[in-house]
């Protein structure tokens, strides 16, 4: 059922060390990229593979790389977004802990492709084991001549530094991350210019997610067509012909595998790598189904910013397009199964509290809207509902949606509106009775 | 006062970056690791080394939740409260910790051993509920497991 590509070797003892990784062919893709391919050929291979960003937005990775002007005289940078913090998401942590050298190899190939001599890994502050594994991997790679001057005897010089975050979800937003890396309060920047034109220190910058980069060595080693041999690629994209047709890595094109983070009250929650297009029900099966006595009520298919969808979508193939069509998104690949003993009002409150806490404060709809949304839902959850509160929730939601500076604020209404749409009777019960119909205890840590 | 050794380490950080201001956050980490928290005086001294205004530097420090701007206990316990941990009973863990330590959120035990707070999603939803104690992650928590952890830490 699982198809290990990114996670290949994760169950091999010692795979996190450079010796074992190289014994299994590790860093051969880097050698190939440096000695047998030009940077443009590497970028083209990644473009034609149809690889799309695994952080949440799903933008075509090869296209991002193509945006970098290699002829520009200023330095170029590769910045690695390892600020995993979207509620429900824990796959990048797993990747960094288990296959750190695949990540490092992917970063080095990306640097070669876009002409960067320096990469920064922006790692979430809380992830101590990842920090240890990555720092060890960087040092091992340096000692092995894979990092530093004249990598593997080529004319390619490169260095990687790890920058530790300090607790701010907003740093997952790429321009806020860049501000943080520049020693500022992490607030998103106005786009355009996009990071590819003016990113870190105003220089051309590629920002890629951990899982995205861990796919790169495999694509370089085995080729774009191999990459597209699994998953849900758009058949109209012809990676062999490499010309004409629809663009690779957009719309219905979802090739390759995806590392899903699966959680909820399940028998076997965890990280699973499956081909794109795998039905949600299969993922549910891999996670062992819900614990005894529980019934499935809804699914958050792509992290907390992805609207919940009902069980009627249980057979949906997991691709970028199908989830967008279902009114949600594949996002960060974090699938949270919601059971009948979880109060949907409490769930909405919990996630709104999250967004309120993590708002960077830059724009009013997010900063104020999140707070108001939390206050009103808190009243509903705690049996202190006032007349018109439900309308007020919708009103505040309208005041946020489409009016925020970045995707964080835009995400606030997602859990609320989808909870309201899927569980209107449950909300109504709270409002009329001042208590929860399933007897859930409602909690809040704010206010 | 930052020690000479620490000042040297902070100056060495400047080489990692194109612009010295980028060294602020790693410098804050070094100061906090050495002192247990990030004192206003340390922020000012770091600002001077990095070459930014002290007010600007404290504005950066206060943005990020992991910098302790006030003294904290020898161990800082952060209980994840978001979504999957919430569904897995994070509240019970939190209530247990409060009762056991005799403190509320944001407080430190009188002997200075533990500070207690909540955290947003710690990226370990598959092994919920979880908490961080300093740098160490503890997973699949139960009240019994929490007692064992506290005992090990000398609580």
Coordinates of N, CA and C in Angstrom, one line a residue, chain A residues 191-322:
Chain A
X191 N 3.5 41.0 -2.1 CA 4.0 40.4 -3.3 C 3.2 40.9 -4.5
X192 N 3.7 41.1 -5.6 CA 5.2 41.1 -6.0 C 5.9 42.2 -5.3
X193 N 7.3 42.2 -5.3 CA 8.1 41.2 -5.9 C 8.1 39.8 -5.2
X194 N 8.1 38.8 -5.9 CA 8.2 37.4 -5.3 C 9.6 37.1 -4.9
X195 N 9.8 36.2 -4.0 CA 11.2 35.9 -3.5 C 12.1 35.6 -4.7
X196 N 11.6 35.0 -5.8 CA 12.5 34.7 -6.9 C 13.1 35.9 -7.5
X197 N 12.4 37.1 -7.4 CA 13.0 38.3 -7.9 C 13.8 39.0 -6.8
X198 N 13.1 39.2 -5.6 CA 13.8 39.9 -4.5 C 13.4 39.2 -3.2
X199 N 14.2 38.3 -2.8 CA 13.9 37.5 -1.6 C 14.8 37.9 -0.5
X200 N 15.7 36.9 0.0 CA 16.6 37.2 1.1 C 17.6 38.3 0.7
X201 N 17.7 39.3 1.6 CA 18.5 40.4 1.3 C 18.3 41.1 0.0
X202 N 17.1 40.9 -0.5 CA 16.7 41.5 -1.8 C 17.2 40.8 -3.0
X203 N 17.8 39.6 -2.8 CA 18.4 38.8 -3.8 C 17.4 37.7 -4.3
X204 N 17.7 37.2 -5.5 CA 16.8 36.1 -6.0 C 16.9 34.9 -5.1
X205 N 15.7 34.4 -4.7 CA 15.7 33.3 -3.6 C 14.6 32.3 -4.0
X206 N 15.0 31.0 -3.8 CA 14.0 30.0 -3.9 C 13.7 29.5 -2.5
X207 N 12.4 29.5 -2.2 CA 12.0 28.9 -0.9 C 11.3 27.6 -1.1
X208 N 11.8 26.5 -0.6 CA 11.2 25.2 -0.8 C 11.0 24.5 0.5
X209 N 10.0 23.7 0.6 CA 9.7 22.9 1.7 C 10.6 21.6 1.8
X210 N 10.7 21.1 3.0 CA 11.5 19.9 3.3 C 11.1 18.7 2.4
X211 N 9.9 18.4 2.4 CA 9.5 17.2 1.6 C 9.7 17.4 0.1
X212 N 9.4 18.7 -0.3 CA 9.7 19.0 -1.7 C 11.1 18.7 -2.1
X213 N 12.0 19.2 -1.3 CA 13.5 19.0 -1.6 C 13.9 17.6 -1.5
X214 N 13.3 16.8 -0.6 CA 13.6 15.4 -0.5 C 13.2 14.6 -1.7
X215 N 12.3 15.1 -2.5 CA 11.9 14.5 -3.8 C 13.0 14.7 -4.9
X216 N 13.8 15.8 -4.7 CA 14.6 16.2 -5.8 C 15.7 15.2 -6.2
X217 N 16.4 14.6 -5.2 CA 17.5 13.6 -5.6 C 16.9 12.4 -6.4
X218 N 15.7 12.0 -6.0 CA 15.1 10.9 -6.7 C 14.7 11.2 -8.2
X219 N 14.3 12.5 -8.4 CA 13.9 12.9 -9.7 C 15.2 13.0 -10.6
X220 N 16.3 13.6 -10.0 CA 17.5 13.7 -10.7 C 18.1 12.3 -11.1
X221 N 18.0 11.4 -10.1 CA 18.6 10.1 -10.3 C 17.8 9.3 -11.3
X222 N 16.5 9.3 -11.2 CA 15.7 8.4 -12.0 C 15.0 9.0 -13.2
X223 N 14.9 10.3 -13.2 CA 14.3 11.0 -14.3 C 12.8 11.4 -14.1
X224 N 12.4 12.4 -14.8 CA 11.0 12.9 -14.7 C 10.0 11.8 -15.0
X225 N 10.2 11.0 -16.0 CA 9.2 10.0 -16.4 C 9.1 9.0 -15.3
X226 N 10.2 8.6 -14.7 CA 10.1 7.6 -13.6 C 9.2 8.3 -12.5
X227 N 9.5 9.5 -12.2 CA 8.7 10.2 -11.2 C 7.3 10.2 -11.4
X228 N 6.9 10.4 -12.7 CA 5.5 10.5 -13.1 C 4.8 9.1 -13.2
X229 N 5.6 8.0 -13.0 CA 5.1 6.7 -13.2 C 4.1 6.3 -12.1
X230 N 4.1 7.0 -11.0 CA 3.1 6.7 -9.9 C 2.4 8.0 -9.7
X231 N 1.3 7.9 -8.9 CA 0.5 9.1 -8.5 C -0.6 9.3 -9.5
X232 N -1.0 10.6 -9.6 CA -2.1 10.9 -10.4 C -1.7 12.0 -11.4
X233 N -0.7 11.7 -12.3 CA -0.3 12.7 -13.3 C -1.4 13.0 -14.3
X234 N -1.4 14.2 -14.8 CA -2.2 14.6 -15.9 C -1.7 13.9 -17.2
X235 N -2.5 13.0 -17.8 CA -1.9 12.3 -18.9 C -1.6 13.2 -20.1
X236 N -2.2 14.4 -20.1 CA -2.0 15.3 -21.2 C -0.6 15.9 -21.2
X237 N 0.1 15.8 -20.0 CA 1.4 16.4 -19.9 C 2.4 15.3 -20.4
X238 N 3.1 15.6 -21.4 CA 4.0 14.6 -22.0 C 5.5 14.9 -21.6
X239 N 5.9 14.3 -20.5 CA 7.2 14.5 -20.0 C 8.3 14.0 -20.9
X240 N 8.0 13.1 -21.8 CA 9.0 12.5 -22.7 C 9.2 13.5 -23.8
X241 N 8.1 14.1 -24.4 CA 8.2 15.0 -25.5 C 8.8 16.4 -25.0
X242 N 8.4 16.8 -23.8 CA 8.9 18.0 -23.2 C 8.6 19.2 -24.0
X243 N 7.4 19.2 -24.6 CA 7.0 20.4 -25.4 C 5.5 20.4 -25.5
X244 N 5.0 21.6 -25.7 CA 3.6 21.8 -26.0 C 2.7 21.3 -24.8
X245 N 1.5 21.2 -25.0 CA 0.5 20.6 -24.1 C 0.4 21.5 -22.8
X246 N -0.4 21.0 -21.9 CA -0.6 21.8 -20.6 C 0.7 21.9 -19.8
X247 N 0.8 22.9 -19.0 CA 2.0 23.0 -18.1 C 2.1 21.9 -17.1
X248 N 3.3 21.5 -16.9 CA 3.6 20.4 -15.9 C 3.5 21.0 -14.5
X249 N 2.9 20.2 -13.6 CA 2.9 20.6 -12.2 C 1.8 21.7 -11.8
X250 N 0.7 21.7 -12.6 CA -0.4 22.6 -12.4 C -1.7 21.9 -12.5
X251 N -2.8 22.5 -12.0 CA -4.1 22.0 -12.2 C -4.3 20.5 -11.8
X252 N -4.7 19.7 -12.8 CA -5.0 18.3 -12.5 C -3.7 17.4 -12.4
X253 N -2.5 18.0 -12.5 CA -1.3 17.3 -12.5 C -0.8 17.0 -11.1
X254 N -0.9 15.8 -10.6 CA -0.5 15.4 -9.2 C 0.3 14.1 -9.3
X255 N 1.5 14.2 -9.9 CA 2.4 13.0 -10.0 C 3.1 12.7 -8.7
X256 N 3.7 11.5 -8.6 CA 4.5 11.1 -7.5 C 3.8 10.7 -6.3
X257 N 4.5 10.6 -5.2 CA 3.9 10.2 -3.9 C 3.7 11.4 -3.0
X258 N 3.0 11.2 -1.9 CA 2.9 12.3 -0.9 C 3.0 11.7 0.4
X259 N 3.7 12.4 1.3 CA 3.9 11.9 2.7 C 2.8 12.5 3.5
X260 N 1.8 11.7 3.9 CA 0.7 12.2 4.7 C 1.0 12.1 6.2
X261 N 0.5 13.1 6.9 CA 0.5 13.0 8.4 C -1.0 12.7 8.7
X262 N -1.2 11.6 9.4 CA -2.5 11.1 9.7 C -2.8 11.1 11.2
X263 N -3.8 11.8 11.6 CA -4.0 11.8 13.1 C -5.5 11.9 13.4
X264 N -5.9 11.8 14.6 CA -7.2 11.7 15.1 C -7.3 10.5 16.0
X265 N -8.5 10.1 16.4 CA -8.6 9.0 17.4 C -8.5 7.7 16.7
X266 N -7.4 7.4 16.1 CA -7.2 6.2 15.3 C -6.4 5.1 16.0
X267 N -6.5 3.9 15.4 CA -5.7 2.8 16.0 C -4.3 2.9 15.7
X268 N -3.9 3.4 14.5 CA -2.5 3.5 14.1 C -2.2 4.8 13.4
X269 N -2.3 5.9 14.1 CA -2.0 7.2 13.4 C -0.5 7.2 13.1
X270 N -0.1 8.1 12.2 CA 1.3 8.2 11.9 C 1.5 8.9 10.5
X271 N 2.7 8.6 10.0 CA 3.2 9.2 8.7 C 3.1 8.0 7.7
X272 N 2.4 8.3 6.5 CA 2.3 7.3 5.5 C 2.6 7.9 4.1
X273 N 3.5 7.2 3.4 CA 3.8 7.7 2.0 C 3.1 6.9 1.0
X274 N 2.2 7.5 0.3 CA 1.4 6.8 -0.7 C 1.4 7.5 -2.0
X275 N 1.0 6.9 -3.1 CA 0.9 7.6 -4.4 C -0.1 8.7 -4.3
X276 N 0.1 9.8 -4.9 CA -1.0 10.8 -5.1 C -2.2 10.1 -5.7
X277 N -3.3 10.5 -5.4 CA -4.5 9.9 -5.9 C -5.0 8.7 -5.2
X278 N -4.3 8.3 -4.1 CA -4.8 7.3 -3.2 C -6.1 7.7 -2.6
X279 N -7.1 6.9 -2.5 CA -8.3 7.3 -1.9 C -8.1 7.6 -0.4
X280 N -8.9 8.5 0.1 CA -8.9 8.9 1.5 C -9.2 7.6 2.4
X281 N -10.1 6.8 1.9 CA -10.4 5.6 2.6 C -9.2 4.6 2.8
X282 N -8.3 4.6 1.8 CA -7.2 3.7 2.0 C -6.2 4.3 3.0
X283 N -6.1 5.6 3.1 CA -5.3 6.2 4.1 C -5.9 5.9 5.5
X284 N -7.2 6.0 5.6 CA -7.9 5.7 6.8 C -7.6 4.2 7.2
X285 N -7.6 3.3 6.2 CA -7.3 1.9 6.5 C -5.9 1.7 7.0
X286 N -4.9 2.4 6.4 CA -3.5 2.3 6.8 C -3.4 2.8 8.3
X287 N -4.2 3.8 8.6 CA -4.1 4.3 10.0 C -5.0 3.5 11.0
X288 N -5.5 2.3 10.5 CA -6.1 1.4 11.4 C -7.6 1.7 11.7
X289 N -8.1 2.7 11.1 CA -9.5 3.1 11.3 C -9.6 3.8 12.7
X290 N -10.8 4.2 13.0 CA -11.1 4.9 14.3 C -11.1 3.8 15.4
X291 N -10.8 4.3 16.6 CA -10.8 3.4 17.7 C -12.3 2.9 18.0
X292 N -12.4 1.8 18.7 CA -13.7 1.1 18.9 C -14.7 2.1 19.5
X293 N -15.9 2.0 18.9 CA -17.0 2.8 19.5 C -17.1 4.2 18.9
X294 N -16.2 4.5 18.0 CA -16.3 5.9 17.4 C -16.7 5.8 15.9
X295 N -17.4 6.8 15.5 CA -17.9 6.9 14.1 C -17.3 8.1 13.4
X296 N -17.0 7.9 12.2 CA -16.4 9.0 11.4 C -17.5 10.1 11.1
X297 N -17.1 11.4 11.3 CA -18.1 12.5 11.1 C -17.6 13.4 10.0
X298 N -16.3 13.6 10.0 CA -15.7 14.6 9.0 C -14.2 14.4 8.9
X299 N -13.6 15.0 7.9 CA -12.1 14.9 7.7 C -11.6 16.3 7.4
X300 N -10.5 16.6 8.0 CA -9.7 17.8 7.6 C -8.6 17.2 6.7
X301 N -8.7 17.5 5.4 CA -7.8 16.8 4.5 C -6.4 17.3 4.3
X302 N -6.1 18.6 4.7 CA -4.8 19.2 4.4 C -4.3 20.2 5.4
X303 N -4.5 19.8 6.7 CA -4.1 20.7 7.7 C -5.2 21.7 8.1
X304 N -5.0 22.4 9.2 CA -6.1 23.2 9.8 C -6.6 24.3 8.9
X305 N -5.8 24.7 7.9 CA -6.3 25.7 7.0 C -7.2 25.2 5.9
X306 N -7.3 23.9 5.8 CA -8.2 23.2 4.8 C -9.5 23.0 5.4
X307 N -10.6 23.5 4.7 CA -11.9 23.3 5.3 C -12.2 21.8 5.5
X308 N -12.9 21.5 6.6 CA -13.4 20.1 6.8 C -14.4 19.7 5.7
X309 N -14.3 18.4 5.4 CA -15.3 17.9 4.4 C -16.0 16.7 5.1
X310 N -17.2 16.4 4.6 CA -18.0 15.3 5.2 C -17.6 13.9 4.7
X311 N -18.1 12.9 5.4 CA -17.8 11.5 5.0 C -18.2 11.1 3.6
X312 N -19.0 11.9 3.0 CA -19.4 11.5 1.6 C -18.2 11.7 0.7
X313 N -17.1 12.3 1.1 CA -15.9 12.4 0.3 C -14.9 11.4 0.7
X314 N -15.3 10.3 1.4 CA -14.4 9.3 1.9 C -13.6 8.6 0.8
X315 N -14.2 8.5 -0.3 CA -13.5 7.7 -1.4 C -12.8 8.7 -2.3
X316 N -12.7 9.9 -2.0 CA -12.0 10.9 -2.8 C -10.6 10.6 -3.0
X317 N -10.1 10.5 -4.3 CA -8.6 10.4 -4.5 C -7.9 11.6 -4.1
X318 N -6.8 11.5 -3.3 CA -6.2 12.6 -2.8 C -5.2 13.3 -3.8
X319 N -5.7 14.3 -4.5 CA -4.9 15.1 -5.4 C -5.2 16.5 -5.2
X320 N -4.3 17.4 -5.7 CA -4.5 18.8 -5.6 C -5.9 19.2 -6.1
X321 N -6.2 18.7 -7.3 CA -7.4 19.1 -8.0 C -8.7 18.6 -7.3
X322 N -8.7 17.3 -7.0 CA -10.0 16.7 -6.5 C -10.4 17.4 -5.2

